mmCIF file with all atom_site columns, C-alpha atoms in Angstrom:
data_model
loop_
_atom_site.group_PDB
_atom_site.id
_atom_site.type_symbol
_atom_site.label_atom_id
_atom_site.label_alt_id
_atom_site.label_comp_id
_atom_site.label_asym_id
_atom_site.label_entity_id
_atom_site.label_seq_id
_atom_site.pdbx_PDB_ins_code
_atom_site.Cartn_x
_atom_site.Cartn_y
_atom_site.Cartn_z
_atom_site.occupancy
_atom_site.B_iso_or_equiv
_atom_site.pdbx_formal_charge
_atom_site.auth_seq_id
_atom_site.auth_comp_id
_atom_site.auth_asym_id
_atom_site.auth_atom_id
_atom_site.pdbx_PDB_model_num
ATOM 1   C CA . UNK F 1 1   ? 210.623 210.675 135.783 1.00 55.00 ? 178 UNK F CA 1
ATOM 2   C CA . UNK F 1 2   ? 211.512 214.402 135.353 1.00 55.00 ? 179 UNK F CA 1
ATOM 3   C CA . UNK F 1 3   ? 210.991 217.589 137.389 1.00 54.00 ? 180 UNK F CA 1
ATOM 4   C CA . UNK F 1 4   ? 209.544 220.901 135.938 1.00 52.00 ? 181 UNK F CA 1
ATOM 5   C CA . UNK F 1 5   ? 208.694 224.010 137.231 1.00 56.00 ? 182 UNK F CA 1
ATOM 6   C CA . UNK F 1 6   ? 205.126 224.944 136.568 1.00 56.00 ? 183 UNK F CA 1
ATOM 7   C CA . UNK F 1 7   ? 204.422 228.742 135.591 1.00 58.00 ? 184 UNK F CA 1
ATOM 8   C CA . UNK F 1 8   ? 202.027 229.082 138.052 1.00 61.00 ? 185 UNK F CA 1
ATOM 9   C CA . UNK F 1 9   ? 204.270 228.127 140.548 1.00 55.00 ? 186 UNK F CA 1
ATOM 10  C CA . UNK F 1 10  ? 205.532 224.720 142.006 1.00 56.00 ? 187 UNK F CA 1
ATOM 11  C CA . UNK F 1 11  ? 207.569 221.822 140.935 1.00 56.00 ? 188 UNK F CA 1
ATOM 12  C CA . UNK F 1 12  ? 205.965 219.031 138.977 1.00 57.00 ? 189 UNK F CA 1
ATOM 13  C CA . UNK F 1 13  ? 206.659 215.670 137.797 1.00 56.00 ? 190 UNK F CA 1
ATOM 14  C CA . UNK F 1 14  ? 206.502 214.210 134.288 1.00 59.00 ? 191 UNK F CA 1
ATOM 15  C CA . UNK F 1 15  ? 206.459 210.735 133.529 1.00 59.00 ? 192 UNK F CA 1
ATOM 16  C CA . UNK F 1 16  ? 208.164 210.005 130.534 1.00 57.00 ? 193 UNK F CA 1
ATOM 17  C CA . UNK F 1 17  ? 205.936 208.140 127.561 1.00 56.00 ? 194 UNK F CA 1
ATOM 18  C CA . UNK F 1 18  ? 207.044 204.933 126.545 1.00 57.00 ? 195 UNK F CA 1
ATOM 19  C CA . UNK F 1 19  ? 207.513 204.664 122.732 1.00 57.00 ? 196 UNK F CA 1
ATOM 20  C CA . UNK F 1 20  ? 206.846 201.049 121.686 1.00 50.00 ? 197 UNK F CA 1
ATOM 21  C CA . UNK F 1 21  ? 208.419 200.545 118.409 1.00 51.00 ? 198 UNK F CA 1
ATOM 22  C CA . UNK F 1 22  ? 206.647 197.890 116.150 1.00 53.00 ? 199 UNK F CA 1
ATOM 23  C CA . UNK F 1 23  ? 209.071 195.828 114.309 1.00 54.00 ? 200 UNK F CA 1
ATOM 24  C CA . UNK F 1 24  ? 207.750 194.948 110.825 1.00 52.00 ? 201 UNK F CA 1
ATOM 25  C CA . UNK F 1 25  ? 207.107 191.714 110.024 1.00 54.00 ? 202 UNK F CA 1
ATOM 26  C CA . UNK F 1 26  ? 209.179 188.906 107.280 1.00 63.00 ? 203 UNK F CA 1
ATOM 27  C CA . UNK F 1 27  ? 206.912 187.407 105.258 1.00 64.00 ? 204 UNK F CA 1
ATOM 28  C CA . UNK F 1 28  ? 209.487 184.872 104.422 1.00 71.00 ? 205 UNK F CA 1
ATOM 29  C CA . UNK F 1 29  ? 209.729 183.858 108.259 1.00 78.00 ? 206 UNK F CA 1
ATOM 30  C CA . UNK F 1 30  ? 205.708 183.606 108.585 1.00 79.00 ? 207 UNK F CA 1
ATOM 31  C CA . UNK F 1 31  ? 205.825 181.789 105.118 1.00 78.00 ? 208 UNK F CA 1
ATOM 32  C CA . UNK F 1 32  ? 208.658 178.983 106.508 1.00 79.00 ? 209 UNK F CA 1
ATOM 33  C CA . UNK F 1 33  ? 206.824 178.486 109.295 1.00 82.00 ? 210 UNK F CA 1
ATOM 34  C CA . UNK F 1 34  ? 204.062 177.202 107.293 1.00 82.00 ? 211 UNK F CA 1
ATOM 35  C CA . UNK F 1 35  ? 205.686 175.711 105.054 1.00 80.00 ? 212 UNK F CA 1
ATOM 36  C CA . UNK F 1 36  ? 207.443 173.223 108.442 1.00 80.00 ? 213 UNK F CA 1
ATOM 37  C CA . UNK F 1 37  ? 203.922 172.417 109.548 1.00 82.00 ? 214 UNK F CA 1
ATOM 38  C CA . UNK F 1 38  ? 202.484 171.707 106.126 1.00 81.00 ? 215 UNK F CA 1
ATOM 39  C CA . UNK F 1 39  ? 205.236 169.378 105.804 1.00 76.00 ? 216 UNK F CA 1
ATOM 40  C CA . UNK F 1 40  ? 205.216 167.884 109.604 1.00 79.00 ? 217 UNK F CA 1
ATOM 41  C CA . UNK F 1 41  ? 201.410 166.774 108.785 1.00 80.00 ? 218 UNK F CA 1
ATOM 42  C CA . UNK F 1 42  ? 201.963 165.604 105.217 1.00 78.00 ? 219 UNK F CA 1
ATOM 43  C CA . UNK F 1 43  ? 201.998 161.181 104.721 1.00 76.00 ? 220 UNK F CA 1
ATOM 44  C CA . UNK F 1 44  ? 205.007 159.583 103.968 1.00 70.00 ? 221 UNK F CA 1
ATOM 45  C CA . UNK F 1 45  ? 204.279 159.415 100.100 1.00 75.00 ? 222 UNK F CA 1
ATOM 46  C CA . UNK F 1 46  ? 203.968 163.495 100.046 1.00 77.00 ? 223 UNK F CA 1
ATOM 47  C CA . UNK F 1 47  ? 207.197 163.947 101.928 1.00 74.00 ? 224 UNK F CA 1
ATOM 48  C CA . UNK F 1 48  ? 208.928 161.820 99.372  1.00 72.00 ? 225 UNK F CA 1
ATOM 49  C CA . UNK F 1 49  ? 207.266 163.800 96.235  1.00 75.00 ? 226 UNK F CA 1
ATOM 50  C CA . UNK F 1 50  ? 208.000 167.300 98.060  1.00 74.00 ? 227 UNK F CA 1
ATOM 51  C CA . UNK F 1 51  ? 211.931 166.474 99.163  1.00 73.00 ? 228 UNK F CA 1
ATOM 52  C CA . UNK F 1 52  ? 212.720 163.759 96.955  1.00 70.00 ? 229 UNK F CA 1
ATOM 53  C CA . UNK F 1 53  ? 213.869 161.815 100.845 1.00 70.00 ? 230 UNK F CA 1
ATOM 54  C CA . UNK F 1 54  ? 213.202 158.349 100.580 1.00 72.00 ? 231 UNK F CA 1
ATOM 55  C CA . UNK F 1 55  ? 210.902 156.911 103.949 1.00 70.00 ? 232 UNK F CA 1
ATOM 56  C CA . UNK F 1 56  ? 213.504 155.210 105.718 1.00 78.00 ? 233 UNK F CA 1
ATOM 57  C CA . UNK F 1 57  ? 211.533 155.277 108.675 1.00 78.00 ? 234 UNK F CA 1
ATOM 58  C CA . UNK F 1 58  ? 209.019 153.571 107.143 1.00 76.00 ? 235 UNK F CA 1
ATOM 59  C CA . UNK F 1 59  ? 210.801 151.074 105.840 1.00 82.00 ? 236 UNK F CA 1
ATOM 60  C CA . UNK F 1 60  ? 212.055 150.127 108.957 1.00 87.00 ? 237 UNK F CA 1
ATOM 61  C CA . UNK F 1 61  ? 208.514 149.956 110.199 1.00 87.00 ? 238 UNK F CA 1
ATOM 62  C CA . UNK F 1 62  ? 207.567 147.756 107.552 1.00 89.00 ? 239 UNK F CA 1
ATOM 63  C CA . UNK F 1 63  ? 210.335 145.629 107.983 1.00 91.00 ? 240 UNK F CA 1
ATOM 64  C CA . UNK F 1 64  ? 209.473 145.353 111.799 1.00 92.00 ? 241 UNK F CA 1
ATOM 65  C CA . UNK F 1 65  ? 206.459 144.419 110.974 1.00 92.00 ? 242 UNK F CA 1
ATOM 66  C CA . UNK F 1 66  ? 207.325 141.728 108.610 1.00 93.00 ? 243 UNK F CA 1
ATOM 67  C CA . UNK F 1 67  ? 209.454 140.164 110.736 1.00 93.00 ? 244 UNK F CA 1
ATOM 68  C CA . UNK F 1 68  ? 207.029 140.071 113.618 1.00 92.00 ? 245 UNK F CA 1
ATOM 69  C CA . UNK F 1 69  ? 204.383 138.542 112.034 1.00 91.00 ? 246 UNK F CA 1
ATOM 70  C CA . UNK F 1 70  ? 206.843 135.944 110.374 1.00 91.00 ? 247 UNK F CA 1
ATOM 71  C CA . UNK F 1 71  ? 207.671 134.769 114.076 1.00 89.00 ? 248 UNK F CA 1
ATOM 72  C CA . UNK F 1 72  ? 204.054 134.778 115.013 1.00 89.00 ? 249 UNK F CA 1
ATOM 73  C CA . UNK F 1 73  ? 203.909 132.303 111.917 1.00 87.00 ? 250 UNK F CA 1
ATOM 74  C CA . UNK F 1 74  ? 206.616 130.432 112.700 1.00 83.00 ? 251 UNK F CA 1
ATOM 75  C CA . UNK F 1 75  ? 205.455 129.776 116.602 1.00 84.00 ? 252 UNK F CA 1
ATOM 76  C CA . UNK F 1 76  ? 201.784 129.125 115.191 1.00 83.00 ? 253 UNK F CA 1
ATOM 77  C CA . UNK F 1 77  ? 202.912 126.162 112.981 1.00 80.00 ? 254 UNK F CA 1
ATOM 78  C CA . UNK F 1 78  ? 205.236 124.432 115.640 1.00 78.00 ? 255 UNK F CA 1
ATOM 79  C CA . UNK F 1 79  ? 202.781 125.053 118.287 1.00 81.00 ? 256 UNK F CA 1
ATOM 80  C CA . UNK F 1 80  ? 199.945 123.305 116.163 1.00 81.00 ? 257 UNK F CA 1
ATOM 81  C CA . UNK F 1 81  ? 202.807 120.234 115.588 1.00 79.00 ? 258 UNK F CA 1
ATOM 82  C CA . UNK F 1 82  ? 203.334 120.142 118.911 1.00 81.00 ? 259 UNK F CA 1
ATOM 83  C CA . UNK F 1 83  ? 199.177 120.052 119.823 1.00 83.00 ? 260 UNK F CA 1
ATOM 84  C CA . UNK F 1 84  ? 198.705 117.922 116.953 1.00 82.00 ? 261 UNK F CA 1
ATOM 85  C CA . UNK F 1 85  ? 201.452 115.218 118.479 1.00 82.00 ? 262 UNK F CA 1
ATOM 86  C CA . UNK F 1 86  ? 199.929 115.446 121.654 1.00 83.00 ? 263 UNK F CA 1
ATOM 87  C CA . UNK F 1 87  ? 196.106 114.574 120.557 1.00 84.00 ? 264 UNK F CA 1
ATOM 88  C CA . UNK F 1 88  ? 197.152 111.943 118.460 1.00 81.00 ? 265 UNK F CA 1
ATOM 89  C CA . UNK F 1 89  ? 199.562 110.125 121.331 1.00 82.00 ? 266 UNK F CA 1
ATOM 90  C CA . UNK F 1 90  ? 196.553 111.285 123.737 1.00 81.00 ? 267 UNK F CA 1
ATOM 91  C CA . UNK F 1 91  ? 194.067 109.305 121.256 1.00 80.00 ? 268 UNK F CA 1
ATOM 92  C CA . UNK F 1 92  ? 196.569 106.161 120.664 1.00 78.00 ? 269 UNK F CA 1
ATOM 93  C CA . UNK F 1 93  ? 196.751 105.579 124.554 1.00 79.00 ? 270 UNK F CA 1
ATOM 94  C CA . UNK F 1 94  ? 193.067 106.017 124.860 1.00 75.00 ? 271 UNK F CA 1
ATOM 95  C CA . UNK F 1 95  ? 192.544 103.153 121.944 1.00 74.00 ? 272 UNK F CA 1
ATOM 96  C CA . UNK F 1 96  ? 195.491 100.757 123.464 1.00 74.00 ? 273 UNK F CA 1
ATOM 97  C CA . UNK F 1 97  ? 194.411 100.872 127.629 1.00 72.00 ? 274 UNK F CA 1
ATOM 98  C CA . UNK F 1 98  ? 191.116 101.294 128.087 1.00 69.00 ? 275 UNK F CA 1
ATOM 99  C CA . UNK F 1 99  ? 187.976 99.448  127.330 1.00 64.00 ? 276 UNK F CA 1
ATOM 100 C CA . UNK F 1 100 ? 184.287 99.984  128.266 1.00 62.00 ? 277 UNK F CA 1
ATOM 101 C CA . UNK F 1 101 ? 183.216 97.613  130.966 1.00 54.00 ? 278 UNK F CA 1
ATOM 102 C CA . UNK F 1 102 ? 179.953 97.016  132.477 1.00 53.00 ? 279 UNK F CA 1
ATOM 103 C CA . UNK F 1 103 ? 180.589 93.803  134.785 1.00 56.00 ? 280 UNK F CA 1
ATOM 104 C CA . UNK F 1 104 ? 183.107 92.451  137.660 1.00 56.00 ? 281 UNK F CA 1
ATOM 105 C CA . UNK F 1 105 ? 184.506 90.114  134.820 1.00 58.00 ? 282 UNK F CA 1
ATOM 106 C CA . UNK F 1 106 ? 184.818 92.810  132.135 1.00 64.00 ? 283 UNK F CA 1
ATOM 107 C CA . UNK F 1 107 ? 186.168 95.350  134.752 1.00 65.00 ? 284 UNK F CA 1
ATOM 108 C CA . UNK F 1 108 ? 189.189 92.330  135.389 1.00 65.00 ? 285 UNK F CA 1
ATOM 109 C CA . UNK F 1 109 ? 189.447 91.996  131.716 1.00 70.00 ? 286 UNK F CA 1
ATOM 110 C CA . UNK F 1 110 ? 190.017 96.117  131.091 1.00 74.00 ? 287 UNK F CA 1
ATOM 111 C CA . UNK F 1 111 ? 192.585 96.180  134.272 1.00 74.00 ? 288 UNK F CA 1
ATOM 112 C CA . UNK F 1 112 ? 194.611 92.897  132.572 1.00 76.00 ? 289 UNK F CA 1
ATOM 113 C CA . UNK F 1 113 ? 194.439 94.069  129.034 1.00 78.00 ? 290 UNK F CA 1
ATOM 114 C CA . UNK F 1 114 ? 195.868 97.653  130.076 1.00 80.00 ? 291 UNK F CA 1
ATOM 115 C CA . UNK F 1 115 ? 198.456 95.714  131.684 1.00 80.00 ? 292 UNK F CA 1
ATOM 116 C CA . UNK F 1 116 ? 199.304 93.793  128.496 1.00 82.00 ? 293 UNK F CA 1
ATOM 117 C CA . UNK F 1 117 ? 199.151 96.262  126.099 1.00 82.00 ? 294 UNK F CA 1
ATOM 118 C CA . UNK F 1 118 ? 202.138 97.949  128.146 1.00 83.00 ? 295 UNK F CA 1
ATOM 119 C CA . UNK F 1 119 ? 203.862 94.721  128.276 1.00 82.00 ? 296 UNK F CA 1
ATOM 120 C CA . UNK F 1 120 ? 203.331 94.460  124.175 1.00 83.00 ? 297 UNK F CA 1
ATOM 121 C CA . UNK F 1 121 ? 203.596 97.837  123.255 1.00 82.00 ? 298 UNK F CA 1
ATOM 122 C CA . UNK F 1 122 ? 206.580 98.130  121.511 1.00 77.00 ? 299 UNK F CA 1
ATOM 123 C CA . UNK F 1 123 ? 205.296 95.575  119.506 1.00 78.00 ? 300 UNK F CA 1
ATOM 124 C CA . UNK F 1 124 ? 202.086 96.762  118.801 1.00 73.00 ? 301 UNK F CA 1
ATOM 125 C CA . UNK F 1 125 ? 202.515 100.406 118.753 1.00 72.00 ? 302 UNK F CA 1
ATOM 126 C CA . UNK F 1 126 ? 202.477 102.052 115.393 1.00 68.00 ? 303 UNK F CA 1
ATOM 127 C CA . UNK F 1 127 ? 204.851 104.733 117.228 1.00 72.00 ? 304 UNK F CA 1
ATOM 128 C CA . UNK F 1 128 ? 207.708 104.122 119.083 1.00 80.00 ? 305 UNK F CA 1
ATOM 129 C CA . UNK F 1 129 ? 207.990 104.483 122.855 1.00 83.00 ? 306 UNK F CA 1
ATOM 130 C CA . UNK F 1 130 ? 210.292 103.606 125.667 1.00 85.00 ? 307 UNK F CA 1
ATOM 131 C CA . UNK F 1 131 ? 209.798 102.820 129.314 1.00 85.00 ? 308 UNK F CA 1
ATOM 132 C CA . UNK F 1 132 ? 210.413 104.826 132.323 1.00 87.00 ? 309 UNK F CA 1
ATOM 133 C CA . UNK F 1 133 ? 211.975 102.910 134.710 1.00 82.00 ? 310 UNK F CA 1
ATOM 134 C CA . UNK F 1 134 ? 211.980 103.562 138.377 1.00 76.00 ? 311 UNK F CA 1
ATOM 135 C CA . UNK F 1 135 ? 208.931 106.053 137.810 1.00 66.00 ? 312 UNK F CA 1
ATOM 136 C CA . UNK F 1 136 ? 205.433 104.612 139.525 1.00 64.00 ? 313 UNK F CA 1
ATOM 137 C CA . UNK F 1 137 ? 205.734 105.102 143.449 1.00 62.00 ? 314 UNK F CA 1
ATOM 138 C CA . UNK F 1 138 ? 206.750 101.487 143.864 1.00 61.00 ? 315 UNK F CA 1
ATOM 139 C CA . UNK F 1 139 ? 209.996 102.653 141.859 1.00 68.00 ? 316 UNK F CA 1
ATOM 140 C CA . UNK F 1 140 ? 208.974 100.057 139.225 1.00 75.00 ? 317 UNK F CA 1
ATOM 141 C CA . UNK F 1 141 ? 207.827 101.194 135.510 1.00 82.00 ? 318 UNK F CA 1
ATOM 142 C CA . UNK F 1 142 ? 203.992 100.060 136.293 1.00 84.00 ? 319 UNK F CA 1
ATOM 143 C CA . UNK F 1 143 ? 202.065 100.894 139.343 1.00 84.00 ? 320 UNK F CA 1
ATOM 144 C CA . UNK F 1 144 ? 199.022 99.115  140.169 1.00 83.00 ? 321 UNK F CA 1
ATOM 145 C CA . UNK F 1 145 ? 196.980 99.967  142.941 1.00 84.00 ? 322 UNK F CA 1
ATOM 146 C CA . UNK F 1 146 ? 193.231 98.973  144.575 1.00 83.00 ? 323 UNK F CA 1
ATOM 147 C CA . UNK F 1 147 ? 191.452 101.110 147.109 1.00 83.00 ? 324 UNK F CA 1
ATOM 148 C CA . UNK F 1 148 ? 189.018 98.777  148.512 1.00 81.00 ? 325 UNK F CA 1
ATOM 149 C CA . UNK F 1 149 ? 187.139 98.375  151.992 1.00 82.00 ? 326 UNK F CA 1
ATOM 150 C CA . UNK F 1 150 ? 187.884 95.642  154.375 1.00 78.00 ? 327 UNK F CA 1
ATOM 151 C CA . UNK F 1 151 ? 185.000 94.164  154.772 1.00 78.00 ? 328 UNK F CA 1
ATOM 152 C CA . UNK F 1 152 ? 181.702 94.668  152.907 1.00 73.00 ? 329 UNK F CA 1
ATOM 153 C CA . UNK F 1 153 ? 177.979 92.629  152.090 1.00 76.00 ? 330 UNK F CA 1
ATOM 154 C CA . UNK F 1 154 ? 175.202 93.670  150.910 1.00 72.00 ? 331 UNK F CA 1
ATOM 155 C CA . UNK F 1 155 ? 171.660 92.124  151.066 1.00 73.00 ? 332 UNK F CA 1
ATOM 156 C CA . UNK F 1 156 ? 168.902 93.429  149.313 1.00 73.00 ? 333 UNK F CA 1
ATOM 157 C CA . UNK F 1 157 ? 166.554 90.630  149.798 1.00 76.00 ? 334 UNK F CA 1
ATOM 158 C CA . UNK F 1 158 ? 166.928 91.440  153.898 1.00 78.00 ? 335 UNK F CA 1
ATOM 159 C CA . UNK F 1 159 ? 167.941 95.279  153.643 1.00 74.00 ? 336 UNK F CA 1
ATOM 160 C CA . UNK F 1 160 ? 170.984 94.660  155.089 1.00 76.00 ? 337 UNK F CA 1
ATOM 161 C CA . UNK F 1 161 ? 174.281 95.665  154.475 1.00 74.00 ? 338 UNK F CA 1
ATOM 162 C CA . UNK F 1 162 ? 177.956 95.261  157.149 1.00 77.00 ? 339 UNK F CA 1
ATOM 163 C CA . UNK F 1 163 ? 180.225 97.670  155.640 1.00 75.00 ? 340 UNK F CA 1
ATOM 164 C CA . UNK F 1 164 ? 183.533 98.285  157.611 1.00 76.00 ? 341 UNK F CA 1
ATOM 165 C CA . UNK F 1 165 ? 184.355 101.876 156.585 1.00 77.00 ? 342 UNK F CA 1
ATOM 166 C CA . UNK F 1 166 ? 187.986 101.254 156.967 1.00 82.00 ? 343 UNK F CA 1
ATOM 167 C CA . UNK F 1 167 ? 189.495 101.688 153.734 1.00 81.00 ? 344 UNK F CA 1
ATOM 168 C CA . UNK F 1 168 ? 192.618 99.377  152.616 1.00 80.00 ? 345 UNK F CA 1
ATOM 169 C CA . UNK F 1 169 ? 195.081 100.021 149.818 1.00 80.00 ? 346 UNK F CA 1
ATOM 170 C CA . UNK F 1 170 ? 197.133 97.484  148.444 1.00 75.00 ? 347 UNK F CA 1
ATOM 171 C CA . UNK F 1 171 ? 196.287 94.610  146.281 1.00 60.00 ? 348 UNK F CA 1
ATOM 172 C CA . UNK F 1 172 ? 199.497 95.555  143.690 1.00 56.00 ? 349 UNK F CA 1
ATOM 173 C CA . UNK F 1 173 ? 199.651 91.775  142.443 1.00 56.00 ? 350 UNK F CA 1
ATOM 174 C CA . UNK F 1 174 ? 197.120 91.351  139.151 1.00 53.00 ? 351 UNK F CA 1
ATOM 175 C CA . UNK F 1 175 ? 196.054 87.746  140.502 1.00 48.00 ? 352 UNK F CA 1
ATOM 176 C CA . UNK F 1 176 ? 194.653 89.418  144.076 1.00 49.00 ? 353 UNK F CA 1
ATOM 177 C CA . UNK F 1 177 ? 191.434 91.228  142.479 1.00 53.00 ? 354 UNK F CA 1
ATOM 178 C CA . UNK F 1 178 ? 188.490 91.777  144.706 1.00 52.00 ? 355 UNK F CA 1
ATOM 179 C CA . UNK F 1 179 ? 184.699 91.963  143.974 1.00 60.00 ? 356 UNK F CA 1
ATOM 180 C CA . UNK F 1 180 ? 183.180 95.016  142.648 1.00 64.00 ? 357 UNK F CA 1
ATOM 181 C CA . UNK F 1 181 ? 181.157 95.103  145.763 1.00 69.00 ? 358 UNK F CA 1
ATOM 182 C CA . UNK F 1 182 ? 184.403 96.645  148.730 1.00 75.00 ? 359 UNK F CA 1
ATOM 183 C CA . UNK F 1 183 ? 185.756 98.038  145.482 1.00 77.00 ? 360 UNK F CA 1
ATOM 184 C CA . UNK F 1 184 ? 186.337 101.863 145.361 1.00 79.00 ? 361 UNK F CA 1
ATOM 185 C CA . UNK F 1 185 ? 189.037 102.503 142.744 1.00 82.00 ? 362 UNK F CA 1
ATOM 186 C CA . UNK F 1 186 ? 191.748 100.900 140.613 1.00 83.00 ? 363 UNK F CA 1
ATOM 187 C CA . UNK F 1 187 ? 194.387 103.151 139.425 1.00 86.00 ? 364 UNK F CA 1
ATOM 188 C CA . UNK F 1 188 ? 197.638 102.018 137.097 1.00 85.00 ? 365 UNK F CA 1
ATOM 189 C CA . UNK F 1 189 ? 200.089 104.575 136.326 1.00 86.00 ? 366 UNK F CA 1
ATOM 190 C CA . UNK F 1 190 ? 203.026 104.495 134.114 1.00 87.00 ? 367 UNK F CA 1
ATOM 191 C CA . UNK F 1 191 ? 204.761 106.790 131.775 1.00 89.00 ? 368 UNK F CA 1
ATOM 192 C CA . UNK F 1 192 ? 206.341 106.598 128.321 1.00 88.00 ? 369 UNK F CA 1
ATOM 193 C CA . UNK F 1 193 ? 208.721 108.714 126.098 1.00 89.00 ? 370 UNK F CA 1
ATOM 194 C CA . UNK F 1 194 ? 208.536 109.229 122.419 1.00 86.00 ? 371 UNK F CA 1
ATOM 195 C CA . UNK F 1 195 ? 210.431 111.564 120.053 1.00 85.00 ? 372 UNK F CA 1
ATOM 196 C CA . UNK F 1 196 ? 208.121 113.894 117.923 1.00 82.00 ? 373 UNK F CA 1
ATOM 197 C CA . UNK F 1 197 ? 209.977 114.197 114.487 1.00 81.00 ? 374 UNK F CA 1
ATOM 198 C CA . UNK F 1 198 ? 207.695 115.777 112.799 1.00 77.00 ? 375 UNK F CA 1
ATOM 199 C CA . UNK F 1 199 ? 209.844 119.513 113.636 1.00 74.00 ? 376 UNK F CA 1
ATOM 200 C CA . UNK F 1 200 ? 212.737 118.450 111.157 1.00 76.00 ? 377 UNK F CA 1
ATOM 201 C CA . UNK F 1 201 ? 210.441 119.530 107.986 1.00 74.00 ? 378 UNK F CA 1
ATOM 202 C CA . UNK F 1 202 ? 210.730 123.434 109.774 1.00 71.00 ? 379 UNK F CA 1
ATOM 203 C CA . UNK F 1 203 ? 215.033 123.006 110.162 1.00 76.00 ? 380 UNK F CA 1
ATOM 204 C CA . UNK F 1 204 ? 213.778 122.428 114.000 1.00 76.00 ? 381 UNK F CA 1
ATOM 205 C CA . UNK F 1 205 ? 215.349 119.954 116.739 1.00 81.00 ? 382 UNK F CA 1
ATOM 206 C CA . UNK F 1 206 ? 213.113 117.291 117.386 1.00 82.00 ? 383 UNK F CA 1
ATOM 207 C CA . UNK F 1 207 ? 211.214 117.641 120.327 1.00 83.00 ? 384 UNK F CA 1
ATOM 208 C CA . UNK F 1 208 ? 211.458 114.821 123.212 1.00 87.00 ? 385 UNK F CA 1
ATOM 209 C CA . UNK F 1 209 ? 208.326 113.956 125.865 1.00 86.00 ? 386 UNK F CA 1
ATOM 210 C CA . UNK F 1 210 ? 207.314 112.351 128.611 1.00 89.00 ? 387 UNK F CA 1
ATOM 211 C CA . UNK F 1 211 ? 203.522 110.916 128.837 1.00 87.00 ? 388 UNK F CA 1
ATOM 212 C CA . UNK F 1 212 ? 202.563 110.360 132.130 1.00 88.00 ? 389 UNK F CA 1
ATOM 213 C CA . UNK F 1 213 ? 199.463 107.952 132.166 1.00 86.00 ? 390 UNK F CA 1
ATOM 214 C CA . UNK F 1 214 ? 196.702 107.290 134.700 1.00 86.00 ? 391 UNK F CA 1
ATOM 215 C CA . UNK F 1 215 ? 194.320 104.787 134.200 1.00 84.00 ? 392 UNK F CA 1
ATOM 216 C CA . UNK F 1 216 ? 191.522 105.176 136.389 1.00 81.00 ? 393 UNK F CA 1
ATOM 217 C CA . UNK F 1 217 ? 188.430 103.511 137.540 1.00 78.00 ? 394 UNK F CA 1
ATOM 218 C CA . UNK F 1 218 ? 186.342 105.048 139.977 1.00 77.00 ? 395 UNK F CA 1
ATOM 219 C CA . UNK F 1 219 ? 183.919 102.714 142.129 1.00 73.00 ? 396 UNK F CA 1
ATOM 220 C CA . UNK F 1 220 ? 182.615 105.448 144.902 1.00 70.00 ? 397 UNK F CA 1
ATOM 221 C CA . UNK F 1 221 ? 179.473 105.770 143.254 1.00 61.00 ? 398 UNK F CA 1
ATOM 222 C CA . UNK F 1 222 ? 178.224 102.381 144.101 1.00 60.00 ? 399 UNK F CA 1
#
């Protein structure tokens, strides 16, 4: 600010005025500029064609990508073995233990003939399989067990029935097998290991497993 003495008497004050100076501008700078964002939106294929750079980003992309999706393969195809070995042991088991049974004597048939085809079945088997010793409760490879009441009749001819509610488990020995009629369940349990070899055609270890079977017949509907 500056003082001045006014002719008609007194002192004043003067702002000064600001100049504001305009710089002129580059057209070269304005024209780099675009020239950066043209290029930051342009595809890989015009980036190569305007610098001559070749995409090694993308390549590495691809690459990723390549190399996921060949895992994702590879997992697919031993996952389906390992499904597919699993159905078809599944399916063997169901064929070699169980039968359909519709009376008291075919019921004792379908419990002895499970029993026997685990006896047989390294000779029957078309795979092969090994015992698991020391692995029903009883710390034996086969576990047979009945769930039965203690007492039970039934008349229909005098609508009558005694039924002691008390239920009893035991019966473990194949030659003690009680009437359908105090019968609630029979359950055997064993399991078996097998080798699925079928992973050497992919350069893989073979795989090893355990089946753990349950066969059983459930009476609590009658």
């Amino acid at each position: 600010m500056c003082l001045f003495r006014d002719p008609r008497g007194g002192i004043r004050l003067r702002r000064p005025e600001r100049r504001v100076s305009r710089q002129p501008s580059h057209p070269g700078h304005e024209h780099a500029l675009r020239r950066k964002l043209k290029y930051f939106f342009m595809s890989p294929c015009d980036k190569y064609h305007a610098k001559g750079r070749k995409p090694f980003k993308l390549a590495l992309q691809l690459l990723k990508i390549i190399i996921v999706t060949v895992q994702l393969v590879l997992f697919g195809l031993s996952n389906q073995m390992v499904e597919a070995f699993k159905e078809e042991n599944t399916d063997s088991f169901k064929h070699l233990f169980l039968r359909d049974y519709f009376t008291s004597l075919s019921l004792s048939l379908s419990v002895f003939l499970s029993v026997c085809q685990y006896l047989a079945l390294p000779q029957k088997s078309v795979g092969r399989y090994a015992y698991v010793r020391g692995s029903a409760l009883n710390d034996s490879a086969l576990y047979l067990c009945q769930r039965y009441y203690r007492k039970g009749t039934i008349n229909p001819v005098n609508d009558t029935f005694d039924i002691d509610p008390h239920v009893v488990i035991g019966g473990s020995s194949l030659s003690v097998f009680l009437s359908l009629l105090r019968l609630i369940n029979v359950t055997i349990q064993f399991q078996l290991k097998a080798i699925n070899i079928q992973t050497i055609i992919n350069n893989e270890i073979p795989d090893c497993y355990t089946f753990s079977i349950t066969v059983h017949a459930d009476f609590t509907a009658h």
